[in-house]
Coordinates of C-alpha atoms and ligand atoms in Angstrom, one line a residue:
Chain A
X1 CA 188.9 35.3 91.9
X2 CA 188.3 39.1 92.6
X3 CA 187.3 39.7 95.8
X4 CA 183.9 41.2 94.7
X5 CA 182.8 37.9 93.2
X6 CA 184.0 36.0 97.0
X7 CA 180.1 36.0 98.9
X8 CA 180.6 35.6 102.9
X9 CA 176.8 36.0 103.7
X10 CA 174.4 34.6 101.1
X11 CA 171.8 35.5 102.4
X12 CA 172.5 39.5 103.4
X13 CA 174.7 39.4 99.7
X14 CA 177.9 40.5 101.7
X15 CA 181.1 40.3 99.7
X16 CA 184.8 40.0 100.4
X17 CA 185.3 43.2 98.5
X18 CA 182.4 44.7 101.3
X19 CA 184.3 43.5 103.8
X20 CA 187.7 44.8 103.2
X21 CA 186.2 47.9 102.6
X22 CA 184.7 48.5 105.7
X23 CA 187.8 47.3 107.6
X24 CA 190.0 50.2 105.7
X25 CA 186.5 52.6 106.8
X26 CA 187.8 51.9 110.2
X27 CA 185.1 49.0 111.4
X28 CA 187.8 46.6 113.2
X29 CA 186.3 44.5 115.3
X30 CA 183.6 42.0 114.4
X31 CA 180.1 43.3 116.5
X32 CA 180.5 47.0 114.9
X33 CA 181.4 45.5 111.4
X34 CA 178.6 42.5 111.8
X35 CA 176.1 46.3 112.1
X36 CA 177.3 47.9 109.4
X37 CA 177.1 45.1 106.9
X38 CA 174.4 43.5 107.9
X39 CA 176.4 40.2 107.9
X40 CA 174.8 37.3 110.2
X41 CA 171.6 38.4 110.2
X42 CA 169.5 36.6 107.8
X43 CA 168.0 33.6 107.8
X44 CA 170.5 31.2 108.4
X45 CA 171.3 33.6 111.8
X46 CA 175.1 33.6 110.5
X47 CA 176.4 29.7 111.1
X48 CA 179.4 30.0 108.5
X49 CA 179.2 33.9 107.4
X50 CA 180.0 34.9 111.3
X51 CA 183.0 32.5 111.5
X52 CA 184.2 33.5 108.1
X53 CA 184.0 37.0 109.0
X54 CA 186.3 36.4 111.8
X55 CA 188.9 34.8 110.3
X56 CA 189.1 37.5 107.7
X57 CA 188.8 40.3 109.7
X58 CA 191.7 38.7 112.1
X59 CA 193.8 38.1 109.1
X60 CA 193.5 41.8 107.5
X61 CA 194.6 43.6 111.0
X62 CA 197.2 40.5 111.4
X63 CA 195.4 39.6 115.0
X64 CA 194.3 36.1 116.8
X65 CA 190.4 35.4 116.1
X66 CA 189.8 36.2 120.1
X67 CA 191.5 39.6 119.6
X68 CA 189.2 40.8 117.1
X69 CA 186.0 39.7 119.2
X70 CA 183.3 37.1 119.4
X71 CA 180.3 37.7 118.7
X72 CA 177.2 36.9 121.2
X73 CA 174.7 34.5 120.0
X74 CA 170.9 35.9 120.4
X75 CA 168.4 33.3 120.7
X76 CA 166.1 31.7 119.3
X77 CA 168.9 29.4 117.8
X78 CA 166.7 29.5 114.6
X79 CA 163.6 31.4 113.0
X80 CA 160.4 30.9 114.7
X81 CA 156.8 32.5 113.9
X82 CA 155.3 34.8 115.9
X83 CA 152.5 32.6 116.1
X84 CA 153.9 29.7 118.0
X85 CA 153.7 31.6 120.9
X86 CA 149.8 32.1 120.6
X87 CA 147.9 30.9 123.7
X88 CA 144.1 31.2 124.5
X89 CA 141.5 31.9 122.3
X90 CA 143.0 32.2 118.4
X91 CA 140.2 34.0 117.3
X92 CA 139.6 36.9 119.8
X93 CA 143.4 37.2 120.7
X94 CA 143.8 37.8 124.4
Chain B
X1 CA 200.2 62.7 127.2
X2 CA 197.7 64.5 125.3
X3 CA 195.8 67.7 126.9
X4 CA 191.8 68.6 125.0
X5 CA 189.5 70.9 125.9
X6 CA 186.7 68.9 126.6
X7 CA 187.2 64.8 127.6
X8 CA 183.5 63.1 126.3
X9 CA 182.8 60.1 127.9
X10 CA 180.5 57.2 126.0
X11 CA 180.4 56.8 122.4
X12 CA 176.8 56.3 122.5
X13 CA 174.5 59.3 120.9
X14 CA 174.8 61.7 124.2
X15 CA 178.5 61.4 123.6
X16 CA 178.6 61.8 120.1
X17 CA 176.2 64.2 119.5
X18 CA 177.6 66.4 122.2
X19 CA 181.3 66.0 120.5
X20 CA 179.3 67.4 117.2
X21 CA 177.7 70.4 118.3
X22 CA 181.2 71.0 119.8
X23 CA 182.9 71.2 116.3
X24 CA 180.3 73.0 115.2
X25 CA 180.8 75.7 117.7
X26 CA 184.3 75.4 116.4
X27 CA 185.6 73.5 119.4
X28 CA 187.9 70.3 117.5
X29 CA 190.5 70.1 120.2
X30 CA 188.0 67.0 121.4
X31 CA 187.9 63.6 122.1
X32 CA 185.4 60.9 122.5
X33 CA 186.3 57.5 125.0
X34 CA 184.4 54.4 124.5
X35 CA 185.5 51.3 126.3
X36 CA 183.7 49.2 123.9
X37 CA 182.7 50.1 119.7
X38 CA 180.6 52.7 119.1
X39 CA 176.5 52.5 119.9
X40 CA 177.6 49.3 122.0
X41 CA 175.3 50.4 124.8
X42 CA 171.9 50.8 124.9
X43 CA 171.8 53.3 121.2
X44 CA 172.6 50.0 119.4
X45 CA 170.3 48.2 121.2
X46 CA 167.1 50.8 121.6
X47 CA 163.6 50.6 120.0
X48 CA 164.4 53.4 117.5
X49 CA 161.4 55.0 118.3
X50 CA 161.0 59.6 118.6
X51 CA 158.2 61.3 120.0
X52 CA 156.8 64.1 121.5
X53 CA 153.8 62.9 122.8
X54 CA 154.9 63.8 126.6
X55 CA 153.2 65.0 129.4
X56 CA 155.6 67.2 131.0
X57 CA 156.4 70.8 129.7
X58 CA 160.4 69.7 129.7
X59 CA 159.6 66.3 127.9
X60 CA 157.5 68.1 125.2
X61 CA 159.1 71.4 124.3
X62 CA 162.5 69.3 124.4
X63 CA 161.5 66.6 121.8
X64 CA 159.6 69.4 119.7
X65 CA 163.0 70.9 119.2
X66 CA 164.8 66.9 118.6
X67 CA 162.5 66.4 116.1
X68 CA 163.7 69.6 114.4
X69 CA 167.0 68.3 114.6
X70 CA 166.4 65.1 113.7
X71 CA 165.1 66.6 110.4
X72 CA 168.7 68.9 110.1
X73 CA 170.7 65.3 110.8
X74 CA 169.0 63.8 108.0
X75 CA 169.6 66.7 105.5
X76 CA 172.7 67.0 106.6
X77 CA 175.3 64.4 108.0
X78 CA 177.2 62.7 105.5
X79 CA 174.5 59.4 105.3
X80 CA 171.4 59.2 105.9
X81 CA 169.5 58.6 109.6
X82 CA 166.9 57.0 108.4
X83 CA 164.7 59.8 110.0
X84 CA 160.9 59.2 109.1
X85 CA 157.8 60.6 110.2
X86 CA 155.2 58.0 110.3
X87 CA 154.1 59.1 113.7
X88 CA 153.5 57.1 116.5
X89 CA 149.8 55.7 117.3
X90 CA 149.2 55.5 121.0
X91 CA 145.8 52.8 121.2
X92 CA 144.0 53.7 124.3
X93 CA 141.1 51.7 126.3
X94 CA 138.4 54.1 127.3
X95 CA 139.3 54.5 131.1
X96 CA 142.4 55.9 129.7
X97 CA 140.6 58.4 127.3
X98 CA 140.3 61.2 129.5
X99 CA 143.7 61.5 130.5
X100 CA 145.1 61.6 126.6
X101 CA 143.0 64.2 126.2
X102 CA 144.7 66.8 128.8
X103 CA 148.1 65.1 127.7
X104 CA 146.9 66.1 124.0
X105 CA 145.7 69.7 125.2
X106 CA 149.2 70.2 127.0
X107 CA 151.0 69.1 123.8
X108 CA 148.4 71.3 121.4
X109 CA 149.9 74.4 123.5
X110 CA 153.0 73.8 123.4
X111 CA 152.9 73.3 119.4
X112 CA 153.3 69.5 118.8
X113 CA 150.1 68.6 116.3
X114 CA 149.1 65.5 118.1
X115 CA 145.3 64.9 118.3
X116 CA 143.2 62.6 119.8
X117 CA 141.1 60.2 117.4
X118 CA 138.3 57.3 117.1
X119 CA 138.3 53.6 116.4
X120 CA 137.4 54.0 112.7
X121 CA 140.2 56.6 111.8
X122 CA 143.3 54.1 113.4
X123 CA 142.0 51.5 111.3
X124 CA 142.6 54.1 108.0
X125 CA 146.2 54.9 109.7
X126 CA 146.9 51.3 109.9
X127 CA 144.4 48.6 108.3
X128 CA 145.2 45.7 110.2
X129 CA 144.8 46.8 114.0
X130 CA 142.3 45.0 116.1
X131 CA 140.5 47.3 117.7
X132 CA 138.8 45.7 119.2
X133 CA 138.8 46.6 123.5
X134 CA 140.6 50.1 122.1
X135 CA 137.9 53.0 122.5
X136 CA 140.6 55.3 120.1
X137 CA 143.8 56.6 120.0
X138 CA 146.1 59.5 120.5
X139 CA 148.6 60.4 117.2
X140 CA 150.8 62.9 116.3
X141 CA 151.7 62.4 112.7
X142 CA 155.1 64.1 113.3
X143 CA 156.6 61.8 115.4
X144 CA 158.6 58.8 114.0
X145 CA 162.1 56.4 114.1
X146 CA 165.4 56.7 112.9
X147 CA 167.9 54.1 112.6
X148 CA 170.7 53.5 115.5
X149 CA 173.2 52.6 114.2
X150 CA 173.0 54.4 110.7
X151 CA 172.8 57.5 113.0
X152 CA 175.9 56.4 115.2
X153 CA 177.8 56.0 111.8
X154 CA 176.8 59.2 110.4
X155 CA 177.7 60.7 113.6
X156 CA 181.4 59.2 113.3
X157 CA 182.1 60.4 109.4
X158 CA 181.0 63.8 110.5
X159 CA 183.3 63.8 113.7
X160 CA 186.0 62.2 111.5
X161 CA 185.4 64.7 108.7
X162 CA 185.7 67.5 111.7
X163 CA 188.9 65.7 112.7
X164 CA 187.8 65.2 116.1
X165 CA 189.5 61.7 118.0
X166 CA 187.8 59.1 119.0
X167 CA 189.0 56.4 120.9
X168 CA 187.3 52.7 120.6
X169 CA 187.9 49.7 123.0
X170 CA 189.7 52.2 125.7
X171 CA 187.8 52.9 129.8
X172 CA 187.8 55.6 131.5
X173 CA 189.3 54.8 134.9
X174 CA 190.2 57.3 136.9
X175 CA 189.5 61.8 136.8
X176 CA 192.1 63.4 138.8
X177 CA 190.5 66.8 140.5
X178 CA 193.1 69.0 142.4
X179 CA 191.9 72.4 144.5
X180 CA 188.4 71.7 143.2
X181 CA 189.6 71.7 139.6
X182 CA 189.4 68.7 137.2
X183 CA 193.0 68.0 135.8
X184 CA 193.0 65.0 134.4
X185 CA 191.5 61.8 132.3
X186 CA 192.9 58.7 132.9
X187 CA 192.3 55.3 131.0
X188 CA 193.2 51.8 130.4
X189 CA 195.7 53.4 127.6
X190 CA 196.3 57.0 128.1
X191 CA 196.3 60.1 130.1
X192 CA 194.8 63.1 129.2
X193 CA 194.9 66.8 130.6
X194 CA 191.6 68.4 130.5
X195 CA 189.7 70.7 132.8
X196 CA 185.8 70.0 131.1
X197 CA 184.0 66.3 131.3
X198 CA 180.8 65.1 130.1
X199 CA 179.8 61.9 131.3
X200 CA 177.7 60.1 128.5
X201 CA 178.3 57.0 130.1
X202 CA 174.7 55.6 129.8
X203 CA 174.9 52.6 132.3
X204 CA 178.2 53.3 132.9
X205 CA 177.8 57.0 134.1
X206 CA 177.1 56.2 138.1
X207 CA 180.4 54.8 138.5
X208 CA 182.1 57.6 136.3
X209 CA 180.7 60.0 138.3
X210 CA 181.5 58.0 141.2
X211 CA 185.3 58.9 140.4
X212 CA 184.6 62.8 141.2
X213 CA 182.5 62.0 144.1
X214 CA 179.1 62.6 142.8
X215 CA 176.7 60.5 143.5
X216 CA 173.8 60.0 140.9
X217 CA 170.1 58.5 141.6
X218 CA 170.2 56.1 138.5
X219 CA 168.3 52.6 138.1
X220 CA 169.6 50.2 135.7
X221 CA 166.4 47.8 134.4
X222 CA 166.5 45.4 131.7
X223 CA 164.8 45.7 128.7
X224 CA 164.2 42.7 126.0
X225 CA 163.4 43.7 122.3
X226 CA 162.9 41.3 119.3
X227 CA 162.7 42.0 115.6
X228 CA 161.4 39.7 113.1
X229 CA 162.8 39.3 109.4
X230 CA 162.3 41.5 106.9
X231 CA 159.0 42.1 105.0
X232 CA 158.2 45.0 102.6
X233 CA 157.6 47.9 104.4
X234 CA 153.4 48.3 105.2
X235 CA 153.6 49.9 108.7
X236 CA 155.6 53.3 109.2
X237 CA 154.2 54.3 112.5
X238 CA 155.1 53.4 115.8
X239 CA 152.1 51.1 117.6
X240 CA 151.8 51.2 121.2
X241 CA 149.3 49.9 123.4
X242 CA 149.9 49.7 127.1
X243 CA 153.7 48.2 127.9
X244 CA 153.7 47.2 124.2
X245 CA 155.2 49.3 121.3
X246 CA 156.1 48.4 118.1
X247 CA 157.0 50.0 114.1
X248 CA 159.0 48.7 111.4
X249 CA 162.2 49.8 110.2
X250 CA 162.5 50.9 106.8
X251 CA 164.7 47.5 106.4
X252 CA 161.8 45.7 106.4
X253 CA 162.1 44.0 110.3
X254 CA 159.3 44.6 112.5
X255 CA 160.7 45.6 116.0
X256 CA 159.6 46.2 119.3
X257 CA 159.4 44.9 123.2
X258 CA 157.3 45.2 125.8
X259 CA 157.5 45.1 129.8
X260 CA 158.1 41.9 131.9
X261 CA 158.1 44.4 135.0
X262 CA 161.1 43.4 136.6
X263 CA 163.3 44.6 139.3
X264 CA 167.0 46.8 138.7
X265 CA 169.7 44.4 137.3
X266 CA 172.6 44.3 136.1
X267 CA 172.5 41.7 133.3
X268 CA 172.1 41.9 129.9
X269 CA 171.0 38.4 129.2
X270 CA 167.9 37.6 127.3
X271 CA 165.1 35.4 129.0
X272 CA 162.7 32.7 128.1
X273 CA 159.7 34.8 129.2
X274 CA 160.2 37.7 126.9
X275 CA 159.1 36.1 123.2
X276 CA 156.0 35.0 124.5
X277 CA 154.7 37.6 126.2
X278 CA 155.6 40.1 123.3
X279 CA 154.5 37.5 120.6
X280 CA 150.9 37.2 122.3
X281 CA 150.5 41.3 122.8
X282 CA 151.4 42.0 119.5
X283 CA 149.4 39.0 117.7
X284 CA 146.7 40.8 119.7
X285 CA 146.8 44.2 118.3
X286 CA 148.5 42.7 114.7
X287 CA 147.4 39.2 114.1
X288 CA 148.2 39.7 110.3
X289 CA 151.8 38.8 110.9
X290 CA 151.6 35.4 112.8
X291 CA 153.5 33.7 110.2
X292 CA 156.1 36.4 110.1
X293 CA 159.5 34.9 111.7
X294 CA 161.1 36.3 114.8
X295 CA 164.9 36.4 113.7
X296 CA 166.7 37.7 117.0
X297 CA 166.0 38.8 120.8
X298 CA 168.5 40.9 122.8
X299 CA 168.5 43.3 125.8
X300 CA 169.6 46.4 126.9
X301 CA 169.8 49.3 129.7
X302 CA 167.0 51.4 130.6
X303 CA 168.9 54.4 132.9
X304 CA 166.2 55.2 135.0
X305 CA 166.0 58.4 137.3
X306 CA 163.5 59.1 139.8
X307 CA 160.9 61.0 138.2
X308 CA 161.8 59.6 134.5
X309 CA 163.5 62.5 133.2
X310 CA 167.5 62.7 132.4
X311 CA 170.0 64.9 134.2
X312 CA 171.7 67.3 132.0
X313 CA 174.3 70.3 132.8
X314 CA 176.6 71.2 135.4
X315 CA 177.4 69.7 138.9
X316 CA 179.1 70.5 142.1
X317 CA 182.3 70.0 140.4
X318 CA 183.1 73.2 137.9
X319 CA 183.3 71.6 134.3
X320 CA 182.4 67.9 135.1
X321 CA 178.9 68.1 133.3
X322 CA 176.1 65.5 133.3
X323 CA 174.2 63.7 129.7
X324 CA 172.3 60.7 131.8
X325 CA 169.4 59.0 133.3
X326 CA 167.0 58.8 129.9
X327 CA 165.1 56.8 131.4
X328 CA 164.2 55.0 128.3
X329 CA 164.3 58.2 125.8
X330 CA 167.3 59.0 125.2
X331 CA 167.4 57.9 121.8
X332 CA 165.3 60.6 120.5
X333 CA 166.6 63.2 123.3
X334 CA 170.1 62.3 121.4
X335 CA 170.6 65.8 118.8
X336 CA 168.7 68.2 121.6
X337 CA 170.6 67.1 124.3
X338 CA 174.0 67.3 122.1
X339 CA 173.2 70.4 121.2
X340 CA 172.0 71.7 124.4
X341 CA 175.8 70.4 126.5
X342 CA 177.5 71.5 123.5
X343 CA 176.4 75.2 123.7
X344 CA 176.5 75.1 127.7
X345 CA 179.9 74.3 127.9
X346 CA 181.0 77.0 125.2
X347 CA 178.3 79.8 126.5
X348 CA 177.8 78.8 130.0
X349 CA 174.1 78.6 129.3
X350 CA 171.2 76.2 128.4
X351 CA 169.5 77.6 125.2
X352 CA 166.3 76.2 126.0
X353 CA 165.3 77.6 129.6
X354 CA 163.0 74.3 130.4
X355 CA 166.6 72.5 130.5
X356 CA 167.5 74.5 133.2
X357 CA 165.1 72.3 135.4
X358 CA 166.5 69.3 134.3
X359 CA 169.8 69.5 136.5
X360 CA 171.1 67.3 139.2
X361 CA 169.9 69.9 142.1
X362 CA 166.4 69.3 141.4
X363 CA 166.7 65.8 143.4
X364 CA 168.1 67.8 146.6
X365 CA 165.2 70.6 146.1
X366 CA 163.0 68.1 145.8
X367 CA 161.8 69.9 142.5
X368 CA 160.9 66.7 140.6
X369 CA 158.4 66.6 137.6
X370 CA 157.2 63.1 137.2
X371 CA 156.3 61.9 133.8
X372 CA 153.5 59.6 133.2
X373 CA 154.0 58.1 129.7
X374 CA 156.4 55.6 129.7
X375 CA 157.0 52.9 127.9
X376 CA 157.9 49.3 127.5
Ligands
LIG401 C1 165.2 47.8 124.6 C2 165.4 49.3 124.6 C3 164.5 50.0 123.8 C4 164.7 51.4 123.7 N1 163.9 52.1 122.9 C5 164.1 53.5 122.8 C6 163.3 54.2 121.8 O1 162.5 53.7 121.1 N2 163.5 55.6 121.8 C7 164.5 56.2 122.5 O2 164.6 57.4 122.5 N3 165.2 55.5 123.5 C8 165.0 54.2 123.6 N4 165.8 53.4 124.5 C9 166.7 54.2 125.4 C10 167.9 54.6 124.6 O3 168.5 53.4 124.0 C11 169.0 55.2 125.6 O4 168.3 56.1 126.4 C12 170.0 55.9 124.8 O5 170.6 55.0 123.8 C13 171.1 56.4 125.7 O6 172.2 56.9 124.9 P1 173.6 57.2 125.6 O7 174.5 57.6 124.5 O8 173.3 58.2 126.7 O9 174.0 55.9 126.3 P2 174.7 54.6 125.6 O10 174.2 54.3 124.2 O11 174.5 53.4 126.6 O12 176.2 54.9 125.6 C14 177.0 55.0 126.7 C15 178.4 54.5 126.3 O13 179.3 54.7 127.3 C16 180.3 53.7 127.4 N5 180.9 53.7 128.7 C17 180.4 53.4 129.9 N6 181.3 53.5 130.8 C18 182.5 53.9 130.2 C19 183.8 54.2 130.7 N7 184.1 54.1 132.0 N8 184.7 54.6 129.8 C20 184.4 54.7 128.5 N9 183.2 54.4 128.0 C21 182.2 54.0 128.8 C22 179.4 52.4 127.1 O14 180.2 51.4 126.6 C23 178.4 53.0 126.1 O15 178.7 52.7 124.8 C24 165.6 52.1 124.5 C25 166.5 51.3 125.3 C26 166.4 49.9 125.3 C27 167.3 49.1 126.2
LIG402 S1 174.9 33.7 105.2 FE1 175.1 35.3 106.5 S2 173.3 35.3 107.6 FE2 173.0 33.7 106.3

């Protein structure tokens, strides 16, 4: 398969092709290559695209996974509305 | 080991703006250190936001010319900044009225077209705002947001395009001064030979400076910021109201923060306090977007000096040079203050006189000038 057709991040449309790319632009290590991409941060907040992204980023510069970083989790764990954190009165706001 | 002209410490936008204004001047023999990737410190992790609505002559006529640079970055680096002038809409209670006014008439003098307006014309700026408890506003159409780290990476093709080095994932650890002279950089990797240093090492720049022996009056605070998922764009200006400020960037993510008023720190860590808070103050001022999702929360560094305004330009120490204490602003401060070390170290001067107040000294003179609108 060419690499253009591989998708890491569905939901950011991130390919392999992107990602190689961007490792040959000089983005080596996962948090500045996560920015540039975009990868991780849709919807899904990056469950499989972040891990994938590691591997392949540790196997293109021929490092261990911990060598090329981890990257820090930022809560909330999933997607909440704005508006679950509404207290008081709804209608006049606070 | 390698010898360069000038050693630049922090690949944040102080650092890297600086290192460009250098190869423009022509100066290439450069190099930037960052112990971590680029825009890893508080650039990557800022509110995006540029103004000049300041209250201080320094604050004003400095941003007046960033905003002018801003525009030149985003002509002119190799991709774009993401610079946009949607202004920023400052909502105001009527006690606070008064005081916007003489902020506004400072500004007005000084050139930057902000203006003072009433309830019905913020709701033709942006149709959604409750205004309801807001007596009006102060706006200055010409102030805006650019994007972090679109502006980092522009900043590194240029330098690379310049061919000036930067090194990633490598500390500064050591400056070696002999007979009052800087002679040397050392790191976790390297040594180099240099007689000039800027520290540009946002939080890390009190312990750099600590190496030469200069002490600097900087407060680290934590600062939480959230940004929700992406919508099609319908709000270009920066909203603030009190602590609160928020604008959307032309991804389509509405971002912004607020206050939790805490004390100095020195962890990055988000808290359980923060969503809510910033949730009910913007559902307050937007409730439009309550179904919008909030995707992610982080924190970074305010660098906060004394009276709120960065150090900038020489020391004690001949060519160890000071980019710090933004106190929140140095974001937008980024292509001025580049521009203003850059020429200083190659014509011993600071182009804009008002920087001249600006320097270290002005905490042992007791010369401070204390600015009054700050921010989230
Ligand atoms: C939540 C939040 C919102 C903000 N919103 C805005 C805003 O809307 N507008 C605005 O203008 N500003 C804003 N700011 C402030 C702004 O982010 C900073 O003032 C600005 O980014 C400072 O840039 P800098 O390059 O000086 O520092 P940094 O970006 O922090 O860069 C300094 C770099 O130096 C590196 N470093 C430190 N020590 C060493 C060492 N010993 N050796 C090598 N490298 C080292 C660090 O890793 C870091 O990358 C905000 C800040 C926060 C936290
Ligand atoms: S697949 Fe990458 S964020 Fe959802």
């Amino acid at each position: 398969m060419n690499d253009k057709d591989v998708i890491i991040c569905r939901c950011e449309d991130v390919t392999l092709a992107d990602i190689k790319k961007a490792i040959k632009d000089g983005y080596t290590d996962v948090e500045s290559l996560k920015r540039h991409l975009q990868i991780g941060t849709g919807p899904c907040q990056g469950k499989t695209c972040i891990p994938l992204t590691e591997k392949i980023l540790a196997r293109e510069l021929q490092k261990s996974v911990e060598d090329v970083g981890v990257v820090t989790s930022r809560p909330p764990e999933s997607p909440v509305p704005f508006g679950i954190f509404l207290k008081g009165d709804k209608k006049n706001g606070k | 080991m390698e010898s360069k002209d000038v050693v630049i410490i922090g690949g944040g936008i102080t650092g890297l703006s600086t290192a460009y204004y250098l190869a423009k001047e022509g100066l290439r023999n450069i190099v930037v250190i960052e112990k971590s990737y680029l825009g890893s410190g508080s650039t990557g992790r800022c509110g995006t936001g540029i103004r000049q609505q300041f209250t201080t002559r320094e604050h004003i006529i400095l941003m007046r010319e960033s905003v002018k640079l801003w525009k030149e970055w985003e002509n002119n680096l190799p991709k774009s900044v993401h610079f946009r002038q949607g202004g920023y809409l400052w909502l105001l209670k009527e006690s606070e009225m008064d005081a916007y006014r003489e902020y506004v008439r400072l500004q007005n003098i000084l050139g930057v077209n902000s203006r003072i307006i009433g309830k019905d014309d913020v709701k033709l700026i942006v149709p959604d705002i409750n205004t309801e408890g807001i007596a009006g506003a102060s706006w200055c159409p010409s102030d805006g947001n650019a994007y972090p780290f679109d502006t980092i990476d522009a900043l590194r093709i240029a330098l690379k395009r310049f061919g000036i080095l930067i090194r990633q994932f490598e500390e500064v650890k050591e400056i070696k001064v002999k007979n009052g002279i800087i002679q040397q950089v050392v790191t976790d990797k390297e040594t180099f030979n240099t007689h000039f240093v800027v520290d540009a090492a946002g939080f890390g720049a009190r312990k750099v400076a600590r190496m030469v022996g200069v002490d600097l009056p900087l407060k680290l605070y934590r600062h939480q910021i959230a940004v929700s998922e992406p919508v099609k764009v319908f709000l270009e200006p920066m909203v603030v109201k009190g602590e609160l400020y928020f604008t959307q960037t032309y991804r389509g993510r509405i971002i912004g923060g607020t206050d939790l008023n805490e004390q100095p720190t020195e962890s990055l860590s988000s808290t359980d306090e923060f969503l809510p808070q910033f949730a009910n103050e913007i559902l307050s001022v937007l409730p439009t977007i309550s179904s919008l999702n909030v995707m992610r929360q982080w924190a970074g560094f305010y660098v906060v000096t004394p009276d709120h305004h960065p150090i900038l330009g020489g020391t004690d120490l001949p060519g160890f040079l000071l980019g710090v204490g933004f106190s929140g602003h140095g974001f937008m401060l980024g292509p001025v203050v580049g521009k203003l070390l850059a020429t200083y170290i190659m014509h011993g001067t600071m182009y804009l006189p008002e920087a001249n107040n600006l320097d270290l000294r002005r905490f042992r003179s007791g010369c401070l000038i204390q600015e009054k609108a700050v921010i989230g």
